[in-house]
Short mmCIF file of C-alpha atoms in Angstrom, two decimals:
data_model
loop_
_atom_site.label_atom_id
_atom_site.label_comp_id
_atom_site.label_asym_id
_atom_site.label_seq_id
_atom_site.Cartn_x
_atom_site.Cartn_y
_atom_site.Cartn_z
CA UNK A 1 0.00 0.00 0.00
CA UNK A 2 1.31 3.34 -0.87
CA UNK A 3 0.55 6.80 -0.04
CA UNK A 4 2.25 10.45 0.06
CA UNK A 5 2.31 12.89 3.06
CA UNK A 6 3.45 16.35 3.26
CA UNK A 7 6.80 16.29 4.55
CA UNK A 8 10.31 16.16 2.89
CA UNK A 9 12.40 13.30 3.54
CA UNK A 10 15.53 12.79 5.25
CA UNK A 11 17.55 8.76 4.73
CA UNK A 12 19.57 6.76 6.61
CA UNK A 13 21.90 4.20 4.85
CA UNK A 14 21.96 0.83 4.41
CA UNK A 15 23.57 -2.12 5.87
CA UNK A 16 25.37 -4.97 4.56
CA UNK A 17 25.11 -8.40 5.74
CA UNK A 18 26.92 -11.20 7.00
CA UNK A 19 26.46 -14.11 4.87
CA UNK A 20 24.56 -15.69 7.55
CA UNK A 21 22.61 -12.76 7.60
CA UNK A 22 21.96 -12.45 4.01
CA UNK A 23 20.76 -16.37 4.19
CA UNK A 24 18.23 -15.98 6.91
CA UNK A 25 16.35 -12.75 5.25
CA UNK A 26 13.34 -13.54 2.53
CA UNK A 27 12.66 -11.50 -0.58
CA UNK A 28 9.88 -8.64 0.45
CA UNK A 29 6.71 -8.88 -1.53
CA UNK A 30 6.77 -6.84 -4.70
CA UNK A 31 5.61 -3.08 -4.11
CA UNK A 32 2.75 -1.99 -5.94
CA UNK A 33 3.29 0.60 -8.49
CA UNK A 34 1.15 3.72 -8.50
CA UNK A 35 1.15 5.58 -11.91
CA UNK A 36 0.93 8.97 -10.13
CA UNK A 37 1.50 9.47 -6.71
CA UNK A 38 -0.04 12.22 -5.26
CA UNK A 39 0.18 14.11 -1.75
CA UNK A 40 -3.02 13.00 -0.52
CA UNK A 41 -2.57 16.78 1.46
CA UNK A 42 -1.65 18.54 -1.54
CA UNK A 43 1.80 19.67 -0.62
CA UNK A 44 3.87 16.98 -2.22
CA UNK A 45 7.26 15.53 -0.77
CA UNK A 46 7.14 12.02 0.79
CA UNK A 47 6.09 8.85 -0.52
CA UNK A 48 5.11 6.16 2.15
CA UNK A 49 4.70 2.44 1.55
CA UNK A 50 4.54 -0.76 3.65
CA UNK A 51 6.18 -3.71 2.03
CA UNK A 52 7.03 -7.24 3.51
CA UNK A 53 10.18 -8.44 3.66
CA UNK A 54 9.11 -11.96 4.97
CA UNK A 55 6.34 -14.55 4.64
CA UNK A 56 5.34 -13.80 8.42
CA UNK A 57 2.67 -11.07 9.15
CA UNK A 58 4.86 -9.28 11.56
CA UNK A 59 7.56 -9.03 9.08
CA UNK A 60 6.64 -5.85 7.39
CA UNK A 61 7.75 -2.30 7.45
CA UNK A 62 6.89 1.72 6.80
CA UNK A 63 8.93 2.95 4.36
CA UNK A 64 9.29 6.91 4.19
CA UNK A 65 11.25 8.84 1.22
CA UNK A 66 11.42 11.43 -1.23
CA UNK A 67 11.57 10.00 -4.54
CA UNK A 68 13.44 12.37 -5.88
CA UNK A 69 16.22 9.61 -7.93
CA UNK A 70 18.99 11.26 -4.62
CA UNK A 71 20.15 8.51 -2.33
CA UNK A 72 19.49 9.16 1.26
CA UNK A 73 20.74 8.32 4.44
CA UNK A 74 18.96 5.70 6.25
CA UNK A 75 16.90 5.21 9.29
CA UNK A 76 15.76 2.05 10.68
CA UNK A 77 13.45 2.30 13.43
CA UNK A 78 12.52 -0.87 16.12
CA UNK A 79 9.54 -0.36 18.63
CA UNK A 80 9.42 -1.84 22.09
CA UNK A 81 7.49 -3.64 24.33
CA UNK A 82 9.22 -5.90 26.46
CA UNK A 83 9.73 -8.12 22.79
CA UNK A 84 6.08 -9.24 23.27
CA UNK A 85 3.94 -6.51 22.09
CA UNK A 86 4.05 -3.15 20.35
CA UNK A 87 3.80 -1.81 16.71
CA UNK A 88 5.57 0.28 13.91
CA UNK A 89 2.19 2.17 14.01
CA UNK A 90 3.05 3.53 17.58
CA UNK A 91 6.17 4.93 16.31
CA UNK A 92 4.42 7.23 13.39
CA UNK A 93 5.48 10.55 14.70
CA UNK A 94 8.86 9.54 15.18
CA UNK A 95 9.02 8.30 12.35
CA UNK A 96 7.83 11.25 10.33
CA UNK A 97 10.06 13.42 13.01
CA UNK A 98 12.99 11.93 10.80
CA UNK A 99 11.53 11.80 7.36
CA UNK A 100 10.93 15.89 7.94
CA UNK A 101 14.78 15.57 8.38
CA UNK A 102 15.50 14.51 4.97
CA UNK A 103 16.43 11.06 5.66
CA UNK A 104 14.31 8.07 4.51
CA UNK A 105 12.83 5.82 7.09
CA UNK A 106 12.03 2.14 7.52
CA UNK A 107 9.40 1.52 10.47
CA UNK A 108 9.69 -1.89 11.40
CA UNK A 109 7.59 -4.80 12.96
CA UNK A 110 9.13 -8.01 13.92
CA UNK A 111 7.74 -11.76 14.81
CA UNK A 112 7.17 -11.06 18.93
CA UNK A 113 8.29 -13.39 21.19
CA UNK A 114 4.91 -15.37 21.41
CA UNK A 115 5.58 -15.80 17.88
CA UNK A 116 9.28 -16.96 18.00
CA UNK A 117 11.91 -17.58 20.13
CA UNK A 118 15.27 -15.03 19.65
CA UNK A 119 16.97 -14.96 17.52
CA UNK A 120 13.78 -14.52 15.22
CA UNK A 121 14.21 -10.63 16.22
CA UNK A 122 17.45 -10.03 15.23
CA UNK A 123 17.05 -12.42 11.86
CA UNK A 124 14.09 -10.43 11.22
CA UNK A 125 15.99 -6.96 11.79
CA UNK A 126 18.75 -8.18 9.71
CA UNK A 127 16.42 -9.40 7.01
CA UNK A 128 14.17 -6.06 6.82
CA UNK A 129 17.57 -4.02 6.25
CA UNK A 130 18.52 -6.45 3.61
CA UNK A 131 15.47 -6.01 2.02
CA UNK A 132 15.97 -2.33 2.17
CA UNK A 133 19.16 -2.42 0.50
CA UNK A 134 18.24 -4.58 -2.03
CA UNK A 135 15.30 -2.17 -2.91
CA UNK A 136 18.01 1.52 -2.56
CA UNK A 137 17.16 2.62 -5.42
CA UNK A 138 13.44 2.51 -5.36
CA UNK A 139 13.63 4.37 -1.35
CA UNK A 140 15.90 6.90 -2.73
CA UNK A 141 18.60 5.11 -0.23
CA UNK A 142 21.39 5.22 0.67
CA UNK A 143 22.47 1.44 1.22
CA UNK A 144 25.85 2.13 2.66
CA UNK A 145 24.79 5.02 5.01
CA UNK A 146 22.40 4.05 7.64
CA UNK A 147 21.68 3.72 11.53
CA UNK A 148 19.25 2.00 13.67
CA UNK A 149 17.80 2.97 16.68
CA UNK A 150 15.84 1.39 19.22
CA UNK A 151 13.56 1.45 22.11
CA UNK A 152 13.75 -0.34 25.42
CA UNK A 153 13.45 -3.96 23.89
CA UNK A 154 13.80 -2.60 20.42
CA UNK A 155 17.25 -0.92 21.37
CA UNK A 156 17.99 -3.96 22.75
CA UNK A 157 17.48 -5.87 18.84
CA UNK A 158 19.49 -2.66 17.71
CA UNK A 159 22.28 -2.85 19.99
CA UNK A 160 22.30 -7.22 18.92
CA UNK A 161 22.35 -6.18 15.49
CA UNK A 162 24.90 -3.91 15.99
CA UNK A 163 27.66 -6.77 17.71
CA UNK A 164 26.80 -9.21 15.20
CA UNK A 165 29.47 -10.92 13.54
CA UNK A 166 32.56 -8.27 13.33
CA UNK A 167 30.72 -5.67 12.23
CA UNK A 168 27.55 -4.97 9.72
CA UNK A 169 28.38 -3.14 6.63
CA UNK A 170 27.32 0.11 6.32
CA UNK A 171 26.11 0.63 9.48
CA UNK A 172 27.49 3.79 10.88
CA UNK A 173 25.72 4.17 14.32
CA UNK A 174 22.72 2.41 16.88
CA UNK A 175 21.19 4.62 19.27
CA UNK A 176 19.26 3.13 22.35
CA UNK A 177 16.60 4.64 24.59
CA UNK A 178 16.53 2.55 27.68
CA UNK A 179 17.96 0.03 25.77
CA UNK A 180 18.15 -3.78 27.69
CA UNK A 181 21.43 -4.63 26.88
CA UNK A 182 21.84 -7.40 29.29
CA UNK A 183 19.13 -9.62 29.82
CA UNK A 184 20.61 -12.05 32.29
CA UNK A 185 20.92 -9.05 34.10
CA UNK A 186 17.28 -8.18 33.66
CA UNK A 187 16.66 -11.51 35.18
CA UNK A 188 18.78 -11.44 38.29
CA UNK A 189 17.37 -7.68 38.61
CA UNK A 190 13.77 -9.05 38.53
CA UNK A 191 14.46 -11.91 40.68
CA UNK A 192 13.57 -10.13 43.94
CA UNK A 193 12.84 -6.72 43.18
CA UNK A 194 9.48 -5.33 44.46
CA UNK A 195 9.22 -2.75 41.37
CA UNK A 196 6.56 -4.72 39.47
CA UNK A 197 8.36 -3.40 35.84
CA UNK A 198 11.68 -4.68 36.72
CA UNK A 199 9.77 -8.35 37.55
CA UNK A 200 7.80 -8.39 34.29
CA UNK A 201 10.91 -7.46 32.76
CA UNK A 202 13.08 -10.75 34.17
CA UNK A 203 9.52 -12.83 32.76
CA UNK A 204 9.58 -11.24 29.29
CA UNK A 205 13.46 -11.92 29.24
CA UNK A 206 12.43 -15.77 30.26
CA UNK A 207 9.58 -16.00 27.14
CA UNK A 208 12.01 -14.34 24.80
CA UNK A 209 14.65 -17.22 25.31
CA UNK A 210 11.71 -19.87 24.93
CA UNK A 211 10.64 -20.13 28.03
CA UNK A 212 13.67 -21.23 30.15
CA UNK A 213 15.89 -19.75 32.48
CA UNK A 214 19.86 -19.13 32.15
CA UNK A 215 21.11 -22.76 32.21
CA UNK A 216 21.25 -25.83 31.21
CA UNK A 217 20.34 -26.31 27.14
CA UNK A 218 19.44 -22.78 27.46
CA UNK A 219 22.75 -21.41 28.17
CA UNK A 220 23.47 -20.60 24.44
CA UNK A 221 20.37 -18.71 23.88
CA UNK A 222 20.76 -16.30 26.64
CA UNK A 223 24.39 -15.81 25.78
CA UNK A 224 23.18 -15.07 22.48
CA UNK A 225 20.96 -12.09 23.80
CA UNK A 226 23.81 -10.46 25.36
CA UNK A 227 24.80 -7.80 23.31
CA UNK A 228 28.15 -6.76 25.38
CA UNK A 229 29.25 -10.52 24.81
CA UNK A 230 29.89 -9.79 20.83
CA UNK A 231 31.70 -7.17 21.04
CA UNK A 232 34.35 -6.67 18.14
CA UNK A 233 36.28 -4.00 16.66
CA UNK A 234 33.89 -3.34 13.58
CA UNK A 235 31.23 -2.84 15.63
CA UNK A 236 29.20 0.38 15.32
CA UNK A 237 29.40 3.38 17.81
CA UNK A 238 26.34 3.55 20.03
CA UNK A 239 24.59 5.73 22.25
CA UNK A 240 22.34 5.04 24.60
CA UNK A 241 20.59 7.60 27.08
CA UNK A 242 18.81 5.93 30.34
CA UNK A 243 16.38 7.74 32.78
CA UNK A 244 18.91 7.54 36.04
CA UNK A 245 16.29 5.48 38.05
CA UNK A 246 14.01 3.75 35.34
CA UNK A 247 13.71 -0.07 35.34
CA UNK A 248 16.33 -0.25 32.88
CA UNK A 249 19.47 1.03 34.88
CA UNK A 250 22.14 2.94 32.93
CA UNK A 251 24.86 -0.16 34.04
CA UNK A 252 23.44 -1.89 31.43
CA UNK A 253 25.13 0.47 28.67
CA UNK A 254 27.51 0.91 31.21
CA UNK A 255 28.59 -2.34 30.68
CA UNK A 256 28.63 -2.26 26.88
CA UNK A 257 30.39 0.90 26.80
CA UNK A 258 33.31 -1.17 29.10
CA UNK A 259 33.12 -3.92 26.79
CA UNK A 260 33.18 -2.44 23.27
CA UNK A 261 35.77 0.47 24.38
CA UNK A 262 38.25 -2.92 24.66
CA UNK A 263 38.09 -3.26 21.23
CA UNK A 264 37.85 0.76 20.49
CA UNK A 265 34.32 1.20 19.72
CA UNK A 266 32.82 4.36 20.54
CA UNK A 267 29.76 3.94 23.26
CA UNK A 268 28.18 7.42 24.95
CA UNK A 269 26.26 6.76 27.90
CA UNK A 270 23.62 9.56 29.14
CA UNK A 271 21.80 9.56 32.10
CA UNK A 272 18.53 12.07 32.14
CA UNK A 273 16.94 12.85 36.00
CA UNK A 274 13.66 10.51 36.61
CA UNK A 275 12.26 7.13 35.96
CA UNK A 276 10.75 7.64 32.06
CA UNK A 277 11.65 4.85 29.73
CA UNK A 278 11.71 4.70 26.23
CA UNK A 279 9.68 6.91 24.28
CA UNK A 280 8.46 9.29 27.18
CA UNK A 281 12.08 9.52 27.97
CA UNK A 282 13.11 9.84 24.08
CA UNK A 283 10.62 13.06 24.71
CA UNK A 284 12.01 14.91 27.19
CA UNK A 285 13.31 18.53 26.64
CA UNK A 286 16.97 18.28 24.52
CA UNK A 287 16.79 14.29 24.16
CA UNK A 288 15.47 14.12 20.48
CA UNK A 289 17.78 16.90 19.72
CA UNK A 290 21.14 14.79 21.47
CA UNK A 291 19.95 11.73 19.15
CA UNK A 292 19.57 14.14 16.11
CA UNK A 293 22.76 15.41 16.37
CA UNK A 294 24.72 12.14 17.40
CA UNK A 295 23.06 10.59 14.17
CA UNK A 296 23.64 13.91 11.72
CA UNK A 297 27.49 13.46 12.87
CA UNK A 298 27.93 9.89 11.79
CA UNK A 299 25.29 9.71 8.81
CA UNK A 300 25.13 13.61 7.48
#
């Protein structure tokens, strides 16, 4: 389905994949082709269309540009909620936020853990910017120019995609708000705590590895979903901003920021005053403008 809005896009560039990678993703479904698109607002600029870029329902994506034959800059986009729910659609205005920018946008959805087990939500992250790149030239993208960013369990899918394998080509940044970059840390957290968020959390952790707990046959999985545990030296700078006393604690990034400096990846770690988390944090005054910046310096 495609439509136009009044805005002017802004792109993020694409990333290239790991031959494991490129095997797991699926050819997206043909777009449909529109003889004439026309600002539905009658102020022309973006073009908007959701395509699939696998065989599940979930895997589909909002794709924002100008077709104006320029390649872009990219933005990939990954909601949260706590890998079990959310939408793309709750992340419209963020989404158009960046498109008004000038860079084109890809808005994804994902299989949720009731629908697979990780790594489905990195494969399907990896697959969707495949997809992308394969298509540049129809998004007016850039496939060698992008970032990804994030939110709370989405930064966490981010931040994996951004340690996998040494390094993901073309992939110049992640940015994380309240990112969960250590799981097994979510689930000691949640073990006894009495805040009933940082509990759920440590449960949602437990569904996303299939239903088990650190050990055992499961071991591999949850080392899997730790992102600080892949660390390499082609890995892509990050930053992450945490609310100092959310249910996502800034040691998580902390931790990544120890881990990938080894190697001598970049990792900025801020800290806003509060408990908002994810997207009412992302709204607070000056933190859209940090992530702005941060991504205009790596990305243009």
């Amino acid at each position: 389905m495609r439509t136009a809005v009044s805005v002017s896009a802004l792109a993020l560039a694409a990333v290239a994949l790991t031959p494991v990678a490129a095997s797991a993703s699926m050819e997206p479904t043909p777009a449909p082709t529109v003889d004439n698109p026309v600002d539905a607002e009658g102020i022309g600029g973006l073009s908007v269309e959701t395509v699939q870029y696998g065989s599940h329902k979930r895997q589909s994506m909002d794709i924002w540009w100008t077709p104006d034959g320029q390649q872009r800059p990219g933005i990939f986009l990954i909601h949260g909620g706590w890998w079990s729910s959310g939408d793309k659609k709750y992340m419209r205005e963020i989404t158009r936020s960046y498109a008004e920018l000038g860079y084109t946008v890809f808005n994804l959805n994902y299989r949720l853990s009731g629908d697979a087990a990780w790594p489905a939500q990195r494969t399907d992250a990896l697959a969707a910017i495949a997809a992308a790149r394969r298509h540049a030239d129809r998004y007016a993208f850039d496939p060698n120019n992008y970032v990804l960013m994030g939110f709370s369990a989405g930064g966490h899918i981010a931040a994996a995609v951004g340690t996998y394998g040494d390094g993901i080509g073309g992939l110049k940044g992640v940015v994380g708000l309240s990112p969960i970059i250590s799981p097994l840390r979510a689930y000691s957290d949640g073990e006894k705590a009495t805040d009933p968020n940082k509990r759920k959390l440590r449960t949602a952790a437990i569904k996303l590895a299939g239903g088990c707990a650190p050990k055992g046959k499961c071991s591999r999985v949850w080392a899997s979903m730790e992102v600080a545990w892949h660390a390499s030296r082609k890995d892509a700078p990050m930053l992450t901003i945490h609310s100092e006393n959310e249910f996502v604690p800034p040691v998580q990034s902390q931790l990544l920021r120890q881990m990938l400096g080894q190697v001598g990846v970049e990792v900025s770690v801020f800290t806003q005053p509060g408990t908002n988390h994810s997207s009412p944090l992302y709204r607070e005054p000056g933190v859209a403008e940090r992530v702005q910046a941060w991504i205009a310096a790596r990305i243009g």
